[in-house]
XYZ file of C-alpha atoms in Angstrom:
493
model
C 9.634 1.524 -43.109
C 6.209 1.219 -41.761
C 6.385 -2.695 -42.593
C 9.585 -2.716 -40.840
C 9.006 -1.013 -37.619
C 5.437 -3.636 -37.609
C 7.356 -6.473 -37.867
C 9.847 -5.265 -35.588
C 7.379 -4.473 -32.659
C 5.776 -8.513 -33.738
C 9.139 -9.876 -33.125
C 9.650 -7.761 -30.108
C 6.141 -8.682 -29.239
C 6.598 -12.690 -29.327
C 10.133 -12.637 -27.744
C 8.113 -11.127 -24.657
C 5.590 -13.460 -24.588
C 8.054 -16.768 -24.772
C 9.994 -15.273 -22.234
C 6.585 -14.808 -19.605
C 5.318 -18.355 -20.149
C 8.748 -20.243 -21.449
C 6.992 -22.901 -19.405
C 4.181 -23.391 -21.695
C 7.126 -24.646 -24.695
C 9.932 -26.077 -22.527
C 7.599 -28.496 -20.252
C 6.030 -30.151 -23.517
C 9.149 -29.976 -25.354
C 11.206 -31.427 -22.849
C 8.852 -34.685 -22.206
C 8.436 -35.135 -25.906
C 12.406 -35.651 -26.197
C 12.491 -37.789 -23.045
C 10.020 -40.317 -24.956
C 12.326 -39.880 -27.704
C 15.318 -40.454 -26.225
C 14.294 -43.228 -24.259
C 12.230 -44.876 -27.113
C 9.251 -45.680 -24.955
C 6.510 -47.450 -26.379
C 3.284 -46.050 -24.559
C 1.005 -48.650 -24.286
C -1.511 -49.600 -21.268
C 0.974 -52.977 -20.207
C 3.478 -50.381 -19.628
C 1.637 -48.227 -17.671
C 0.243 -51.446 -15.401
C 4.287 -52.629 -15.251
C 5.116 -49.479 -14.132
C 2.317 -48.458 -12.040
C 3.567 -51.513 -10.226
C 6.706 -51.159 -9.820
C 6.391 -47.861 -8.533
C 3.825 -49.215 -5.911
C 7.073 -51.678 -5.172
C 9.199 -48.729 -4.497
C 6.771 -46.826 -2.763
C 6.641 -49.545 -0.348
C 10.255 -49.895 0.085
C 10.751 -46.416 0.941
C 11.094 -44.922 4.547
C 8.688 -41.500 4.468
C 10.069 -40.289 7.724
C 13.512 -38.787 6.415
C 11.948 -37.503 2.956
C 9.368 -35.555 4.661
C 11.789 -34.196 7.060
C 13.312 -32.821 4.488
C 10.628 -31.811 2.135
C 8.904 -29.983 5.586
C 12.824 -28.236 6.170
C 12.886 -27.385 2.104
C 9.615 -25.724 2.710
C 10.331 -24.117 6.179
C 13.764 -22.519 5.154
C 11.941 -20.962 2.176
C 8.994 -19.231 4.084
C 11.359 -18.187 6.823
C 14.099 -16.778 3.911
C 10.982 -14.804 2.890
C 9.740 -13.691 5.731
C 13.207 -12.101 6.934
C 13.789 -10.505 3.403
C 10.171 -9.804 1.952
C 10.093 -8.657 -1.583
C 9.883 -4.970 -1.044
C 6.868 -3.131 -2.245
C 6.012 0.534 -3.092
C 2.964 2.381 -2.057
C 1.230 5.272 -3.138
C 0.216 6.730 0.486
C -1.333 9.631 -1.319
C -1.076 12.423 -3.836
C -2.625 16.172 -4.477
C -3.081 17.933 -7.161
C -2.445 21.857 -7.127
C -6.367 23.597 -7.120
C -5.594 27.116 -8.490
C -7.738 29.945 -7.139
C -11.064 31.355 -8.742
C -9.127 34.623 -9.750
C -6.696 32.718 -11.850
C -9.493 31.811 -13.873
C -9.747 33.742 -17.641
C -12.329 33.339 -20.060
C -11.895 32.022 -23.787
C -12.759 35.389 -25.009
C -10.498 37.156 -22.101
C -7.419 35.235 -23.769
C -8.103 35.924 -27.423
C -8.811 39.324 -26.842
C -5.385 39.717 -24.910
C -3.312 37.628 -27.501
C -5.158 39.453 -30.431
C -2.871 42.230 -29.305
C 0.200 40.355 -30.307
C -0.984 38.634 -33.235
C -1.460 39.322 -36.428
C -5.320 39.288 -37.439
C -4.767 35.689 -38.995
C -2.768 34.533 -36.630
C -5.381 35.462 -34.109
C -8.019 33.791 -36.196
C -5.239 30.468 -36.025
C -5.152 31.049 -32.279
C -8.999 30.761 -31.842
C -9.898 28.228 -34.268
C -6.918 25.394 -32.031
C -8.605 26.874 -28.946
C -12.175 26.259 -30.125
C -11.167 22.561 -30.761
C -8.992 21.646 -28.512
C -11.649 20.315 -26.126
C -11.015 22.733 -23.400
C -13.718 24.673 -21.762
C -14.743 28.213 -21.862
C -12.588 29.272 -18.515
C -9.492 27.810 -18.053
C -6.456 28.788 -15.101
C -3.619 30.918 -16.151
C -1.119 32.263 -13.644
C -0.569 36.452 -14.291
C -2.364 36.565 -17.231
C -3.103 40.685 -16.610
C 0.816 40.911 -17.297
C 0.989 39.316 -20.625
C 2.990 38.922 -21.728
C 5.085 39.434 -18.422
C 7.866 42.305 -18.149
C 10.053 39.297 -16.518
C 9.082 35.609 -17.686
C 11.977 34.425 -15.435
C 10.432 35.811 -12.604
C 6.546 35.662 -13.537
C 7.870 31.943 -13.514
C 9.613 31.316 -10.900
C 6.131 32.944 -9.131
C 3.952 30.284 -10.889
C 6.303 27.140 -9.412
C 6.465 28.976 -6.098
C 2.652 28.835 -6.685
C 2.141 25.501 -7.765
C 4.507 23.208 -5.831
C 3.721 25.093 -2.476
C 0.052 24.914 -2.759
C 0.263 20.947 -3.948
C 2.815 20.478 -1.464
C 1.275 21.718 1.566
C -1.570 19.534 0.952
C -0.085 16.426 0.595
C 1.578 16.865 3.754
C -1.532 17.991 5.678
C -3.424 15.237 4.117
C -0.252 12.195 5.030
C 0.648 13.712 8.299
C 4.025 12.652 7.024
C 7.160 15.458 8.801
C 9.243 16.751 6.387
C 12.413 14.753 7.962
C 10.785 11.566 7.196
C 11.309 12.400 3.298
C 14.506 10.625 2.360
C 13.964 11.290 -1.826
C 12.784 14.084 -3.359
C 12.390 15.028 -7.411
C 10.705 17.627 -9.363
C 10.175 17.054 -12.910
C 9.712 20.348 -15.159
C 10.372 20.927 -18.701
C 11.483 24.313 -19.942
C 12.047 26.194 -16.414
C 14.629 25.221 -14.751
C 16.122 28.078 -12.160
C 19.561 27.668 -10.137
C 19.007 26.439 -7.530
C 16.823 24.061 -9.053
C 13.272 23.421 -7.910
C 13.998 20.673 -5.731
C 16.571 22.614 -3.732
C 13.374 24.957 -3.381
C 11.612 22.270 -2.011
C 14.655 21.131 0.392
C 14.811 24.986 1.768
C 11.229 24.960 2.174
C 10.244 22.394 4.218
C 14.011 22.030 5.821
C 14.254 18.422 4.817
C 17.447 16.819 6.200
C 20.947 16.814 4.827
C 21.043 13.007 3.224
C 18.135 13.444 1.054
C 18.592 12.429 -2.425
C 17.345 15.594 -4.656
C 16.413 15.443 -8.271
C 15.288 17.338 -11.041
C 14.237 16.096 -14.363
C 13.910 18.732 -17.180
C 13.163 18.688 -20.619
C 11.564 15.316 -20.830
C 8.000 16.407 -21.328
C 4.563 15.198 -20.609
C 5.634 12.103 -19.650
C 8.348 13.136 -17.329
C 5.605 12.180 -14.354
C 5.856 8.576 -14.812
C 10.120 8.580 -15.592
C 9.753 10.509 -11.510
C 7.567 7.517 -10.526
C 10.314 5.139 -12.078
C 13.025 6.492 -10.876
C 11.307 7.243 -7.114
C 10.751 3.108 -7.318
C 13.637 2.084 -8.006
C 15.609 4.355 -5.379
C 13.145 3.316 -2.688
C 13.682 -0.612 -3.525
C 17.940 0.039 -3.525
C 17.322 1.765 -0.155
C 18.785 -0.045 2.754
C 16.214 2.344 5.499
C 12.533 2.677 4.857
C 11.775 6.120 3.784
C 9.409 8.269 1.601
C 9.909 9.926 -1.962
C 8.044 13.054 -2.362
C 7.410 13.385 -6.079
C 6.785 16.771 -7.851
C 5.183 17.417 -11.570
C 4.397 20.519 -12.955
C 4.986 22.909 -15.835
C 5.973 26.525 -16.343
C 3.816 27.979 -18.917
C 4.739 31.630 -17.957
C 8.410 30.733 -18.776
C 7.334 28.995 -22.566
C 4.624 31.743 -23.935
C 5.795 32.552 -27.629
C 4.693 35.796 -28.723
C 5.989 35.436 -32.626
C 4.203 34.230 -35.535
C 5.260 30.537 -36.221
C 1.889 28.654 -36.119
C 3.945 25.146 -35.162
C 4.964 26.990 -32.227
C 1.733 28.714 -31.257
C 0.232 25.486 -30.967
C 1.263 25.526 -27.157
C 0.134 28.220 -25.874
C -3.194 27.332 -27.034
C -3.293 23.800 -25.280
C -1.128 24.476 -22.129
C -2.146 25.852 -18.635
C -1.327 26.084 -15.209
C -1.634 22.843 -12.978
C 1.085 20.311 -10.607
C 0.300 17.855 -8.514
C 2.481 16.133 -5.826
C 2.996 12.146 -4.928
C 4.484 10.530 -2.145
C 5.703 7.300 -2.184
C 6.535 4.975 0.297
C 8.676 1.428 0.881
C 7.518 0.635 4.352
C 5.085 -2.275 4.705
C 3.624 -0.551 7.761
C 2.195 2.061 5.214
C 0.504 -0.772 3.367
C -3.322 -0.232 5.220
C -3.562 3.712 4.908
C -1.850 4.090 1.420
C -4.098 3.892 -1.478
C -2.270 1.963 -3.976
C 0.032 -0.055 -4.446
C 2.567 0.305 -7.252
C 2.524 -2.575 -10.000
C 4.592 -1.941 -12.904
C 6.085 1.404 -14.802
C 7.573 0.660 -18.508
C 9.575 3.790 -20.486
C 9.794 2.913 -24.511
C 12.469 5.659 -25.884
C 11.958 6.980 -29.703
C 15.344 9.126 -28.963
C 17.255 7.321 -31.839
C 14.837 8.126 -34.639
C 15.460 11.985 -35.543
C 11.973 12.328 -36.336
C 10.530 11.485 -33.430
C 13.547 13.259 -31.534
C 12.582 16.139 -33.419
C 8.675 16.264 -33.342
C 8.679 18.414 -30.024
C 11.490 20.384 -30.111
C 12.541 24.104 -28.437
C 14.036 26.530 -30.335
C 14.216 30.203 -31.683
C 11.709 30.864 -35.114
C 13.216 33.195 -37.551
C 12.750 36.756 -36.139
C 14.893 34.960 -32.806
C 11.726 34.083 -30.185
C 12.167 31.404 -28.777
C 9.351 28.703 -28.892
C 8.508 24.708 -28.662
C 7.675 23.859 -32.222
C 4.951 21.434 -32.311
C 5.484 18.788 -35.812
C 2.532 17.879 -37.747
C 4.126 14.375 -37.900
C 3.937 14.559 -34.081
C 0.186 12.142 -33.858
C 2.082 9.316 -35.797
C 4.966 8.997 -34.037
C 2.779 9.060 -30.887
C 0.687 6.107 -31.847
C 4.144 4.235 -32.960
C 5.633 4.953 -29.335
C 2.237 3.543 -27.832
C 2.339 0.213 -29.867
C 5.655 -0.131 -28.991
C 5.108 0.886 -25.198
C 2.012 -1.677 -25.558
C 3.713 -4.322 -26.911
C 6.391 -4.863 -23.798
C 3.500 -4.496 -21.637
C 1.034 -6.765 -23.037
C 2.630 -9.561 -21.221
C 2.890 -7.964 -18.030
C -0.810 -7.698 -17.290
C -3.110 -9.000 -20.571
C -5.134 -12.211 -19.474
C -3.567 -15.744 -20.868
C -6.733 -15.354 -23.625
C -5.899 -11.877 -24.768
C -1.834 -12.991 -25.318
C -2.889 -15.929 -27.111
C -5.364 -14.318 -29.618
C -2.759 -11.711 -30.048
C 0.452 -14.510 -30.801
C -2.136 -16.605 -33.209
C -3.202 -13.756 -34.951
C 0.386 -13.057 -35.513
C 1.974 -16.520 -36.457
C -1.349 -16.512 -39.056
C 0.209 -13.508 -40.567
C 3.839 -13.408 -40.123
C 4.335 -17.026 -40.745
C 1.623 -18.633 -42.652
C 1.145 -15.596 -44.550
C -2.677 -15.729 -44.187
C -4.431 -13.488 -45.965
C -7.585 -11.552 -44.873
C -5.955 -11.866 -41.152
C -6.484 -8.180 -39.754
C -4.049 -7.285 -36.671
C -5.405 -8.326 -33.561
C -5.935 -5.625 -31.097
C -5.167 -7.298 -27.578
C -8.783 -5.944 -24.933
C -6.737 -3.667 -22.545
C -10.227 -3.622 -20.685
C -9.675 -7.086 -19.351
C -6.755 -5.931 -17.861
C -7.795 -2.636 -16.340
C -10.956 -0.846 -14.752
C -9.799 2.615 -15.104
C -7.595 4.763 -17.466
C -5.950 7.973 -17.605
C -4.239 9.175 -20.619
C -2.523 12.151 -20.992
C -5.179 15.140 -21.883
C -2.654 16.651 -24.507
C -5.211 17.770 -26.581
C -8.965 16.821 -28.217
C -6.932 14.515 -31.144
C -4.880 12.607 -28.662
C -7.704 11.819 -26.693
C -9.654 10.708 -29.758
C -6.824 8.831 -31.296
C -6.608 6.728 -28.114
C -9.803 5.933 -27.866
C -10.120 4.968 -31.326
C -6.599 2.566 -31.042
C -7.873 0.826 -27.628
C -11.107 0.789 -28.165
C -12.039 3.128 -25.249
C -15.898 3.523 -24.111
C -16.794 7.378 -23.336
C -16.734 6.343 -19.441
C -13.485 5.307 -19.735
C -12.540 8.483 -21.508
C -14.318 10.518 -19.072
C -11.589 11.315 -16.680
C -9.277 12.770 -19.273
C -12.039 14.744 -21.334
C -12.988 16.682 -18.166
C -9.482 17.113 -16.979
C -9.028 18.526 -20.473
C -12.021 20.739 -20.791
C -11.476 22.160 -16.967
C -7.973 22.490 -16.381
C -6.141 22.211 -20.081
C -2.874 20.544 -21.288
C -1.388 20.774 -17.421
C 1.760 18.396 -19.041
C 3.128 15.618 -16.637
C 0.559 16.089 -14.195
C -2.482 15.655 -16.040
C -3.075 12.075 -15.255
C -3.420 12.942 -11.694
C -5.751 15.303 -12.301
C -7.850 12.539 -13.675
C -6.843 10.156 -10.920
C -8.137 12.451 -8.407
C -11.535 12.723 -11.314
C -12.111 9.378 -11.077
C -11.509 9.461 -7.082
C -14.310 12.182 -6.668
C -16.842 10.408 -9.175
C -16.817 7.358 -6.109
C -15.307 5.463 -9.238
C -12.505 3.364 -7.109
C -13.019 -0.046 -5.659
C -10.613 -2.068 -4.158
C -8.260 -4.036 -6.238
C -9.226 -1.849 -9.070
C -5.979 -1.258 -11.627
C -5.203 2.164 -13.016
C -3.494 2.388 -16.358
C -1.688 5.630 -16.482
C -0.156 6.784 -19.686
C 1.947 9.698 -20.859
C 3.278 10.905 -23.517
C 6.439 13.531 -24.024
C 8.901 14.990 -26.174
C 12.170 12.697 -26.996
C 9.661 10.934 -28.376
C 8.877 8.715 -25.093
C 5.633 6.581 -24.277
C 5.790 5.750 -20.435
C 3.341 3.563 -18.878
C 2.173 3.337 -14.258
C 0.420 0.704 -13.367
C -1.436 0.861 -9.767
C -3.770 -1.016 -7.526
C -6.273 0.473 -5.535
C -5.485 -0.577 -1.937
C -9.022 0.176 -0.707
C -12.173 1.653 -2.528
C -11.811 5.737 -1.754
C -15.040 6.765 -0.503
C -15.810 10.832 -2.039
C -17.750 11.919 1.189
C -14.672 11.721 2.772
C -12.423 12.643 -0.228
C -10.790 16.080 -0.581
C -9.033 17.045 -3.859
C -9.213 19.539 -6.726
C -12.156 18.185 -7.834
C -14.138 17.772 -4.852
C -16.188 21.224 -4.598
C -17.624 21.169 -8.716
C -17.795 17.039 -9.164
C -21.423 17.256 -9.073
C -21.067 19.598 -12.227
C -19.646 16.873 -14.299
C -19.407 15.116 -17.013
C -20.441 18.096 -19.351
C -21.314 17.540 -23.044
C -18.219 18.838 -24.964
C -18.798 20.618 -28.516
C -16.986 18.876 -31.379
């Protein structure tokens, strides 16, 4: 099977790069069956005859009316795209939800409380994932002093109310962008998903007008941020009026604690906290100088059809009838299949002409001349990007990626601290180490950002962005901004 699904991602791998630089085969292909057809004998007489004779026609031929019409061929096109520019979207800005200091509970505070629940090996379980899972020592939890809470519907309905207010808010101070200029809006949230839904919420809120498009994505996981990106883009490039999509990510872990004794399902509340940030998106080219980057390319790869990977994050009740999100131990595989597979459509999109060709020679070697000795060749994603932000779903994922792209520590950085200071905050993380890397003085103009997430289904979704214009810190403001100077820390293994 393994063989298989290798050879499929090859093939799908090769198709993708024929179709991106066809011209490469058909230009060389074609000429050699001209010669052929014609049966041309290529000698240097031949090229003196017709070097000649083209000097003849040359001669012969009045310039005025074919450069009228080349300069009218060339005129109608800029004009045709001038009146109907390719549209492009922007990222004018985004904000990530800063909970407050009293929000903030100590690794012991949380063992201690969950000890209560637990049985004493559990509890031992419970610290051991903590104590690896490459979070820090305090961490934000929303109403942690009611654990667990007399109401989970309404402790978290509390903790959105929370979240998407406090992220919201900011954005909108920060833009100076009125609520009626929003023409999309979508919230994407897992496991909490009230009536009326969240992005009704945010319609009610901010009294947004009576056309807006409303969304709400649920149960698609920690990737769910980038499948709002994708489908903000492609609503904004079908719309006939220049507007603004205001995207939402967040999780509800109030509404997902599991207080039974199925380890697979314990797993999460270990790695999961409180967090959300909130994106706005624009289609106008008059937002092009104060946004801050410009959107390049978002790719979704789908495991849905394989019931493994469908099942590796799954929601349901254990046996005493509590209802949890069992984490599989096959669950690290199937990510790192998703990835190559995510990896292998984009390749061509943004590798270097180098990197692609390495990556196609190394595979012909092995697929077709059955070389042996030939190792895989693992395309340099580093040519290709500055900066990186991978999902912080836990210590292992952020290992295993760094291992499979060959990652330096800097590049890591970003997700290691969004990890250790704010834990597994889902879909949002990557923003989180956006705004990191946005704090650290780390983005320079025409600097590309390689977001990646990964989420139950099993799906793999890739954002590429371009920085705009370098974002100077001093004049920064984010989640980060008040403790930057406290990181990197060294993180126990």
């Amino acid at each position: 099977m393994a063989a298989y699904n290798e050879l499929k991602l090859s093939v799908k791998y090769f198709s993708s790069y024929l179709m991106f630089h066809a011209y490469l085969f058909i230009i060389p292909i074609l000429f050699s069956a001209a010669i052929r057809y014609l049966n041309i004998r290529i000698t240097m007489q031949l090229f003196a005859n017709a070097a000649a004779d083209i000097h003849g026609h040359l001669h012969d031929l009045n310039f005025i009316p074919t450069i009228f019409c080349m300069l009218l061929t060339l005129g109608t096109a800029i004009f045709i795209n001038f009146i109907n520019p390719r549209t492009k979207i922007f990222l004018v800005d985004f904000a990530c939800y800063n909970p407050d200091a009293s929000l903030l509970y100590s690794r012991e505070a949380v063992s201690r409380t969950v000890a209560s629940l637990l049985s004493p090996e559990n509890t031992t379980f419970f610290k051991k994932v903590v104590e690896k899972s490459g979070m820090g020592d305090n961490t934000f939890v929303y109403a942690f002093d009611d654990f667990p809470p007399k109401s989970a519907f309404e402790c978290a309905r509390g903790e959105a109310e929370t979240v998407i207010f406090g992220a919201v808010d900011e954005l909108l101070a920060k833009t100076a962008v009125a609520p009626a200029e929003i023409g999309v809006v979508i919230v994407n949230i897992s496991a909490f998903n009230p009536v009326p839904s969240l992005s009704a919420m945010i319609v009610n809120r901010y009294k947004l007008r009576e056309d807006v498009l409303s969304y709400n994505l649920g149960g698609m996981g920690c990737s769910a941020g980038i499948i709002a990106v994708d489908l903000a883009k492609r609503l904004l490039l079908q719309a006939r009026r220049r507007s603004y999509a205001l995207i939402m990510s967040l999780e509800s872990v109030t509404s997902n604690y599991y207080t039974g004794e199925d380890r697979s399902k314990l797993v999460a509340n270990c790695l999961f906290r409180m967090g959300g940030a909130a994106i706005l998106l624009s289609n106008k080219s008059s937002d092009r100088r104060r946004s801050k980057y410009e959107l390049l390319h978002t790719l979704r790869t789908h495991h849905g059809a394989d019931d493994r990977a469908y099942r590796c994050v799954y929601q349901e009740v254990d046996s005493k009838g509590k209802l949890g999100i069992t984490l599989s131990k096959d669950l690290m595989s199937i990510a790192g299949e998703a990835l190559k597979a995510n990896i292998t459509s984009l390749g061509p999109l943004v590798l270097p002409f180098s990197e692609q060709f390495l990556f196609v020679a190394t595979l012909v070697a092995r697929k077709v001349l059955k070389m042996k000795g030939v190792r895989p060749y693992v395309p340099n994603f580093k040519l290709a990007f500055e900066h990186f932000c991978v999902h912080a779903g836990g210590k292992a994922v952020l290992d295993a990626m760094e291992e499979k792209l060959k990652l330096t520590k800097w590049d890591m950085e970003p997700s290691r601290m969004t990890l250790y200071r704010f834990g597994n905050t889902s879909s949002s993380s990557v923003w989180y180490q956006l705004a990191y890397s946005e704090a650290k003085g780390r983005i320079k103009r025409g600097d590309r950002v390689w977001m990646i997430g990964f989420g139950s289904g099993f799906k793999c979704n890739s954002g590429v962005w371009r920085a705009l214009g370098g974002v100077d810190p001093a004049e920064e403001s984010n989640a980060w901004t008040d403790v930057i100077e406290q990181f990197p820390v060294e993180i126990c293994t």
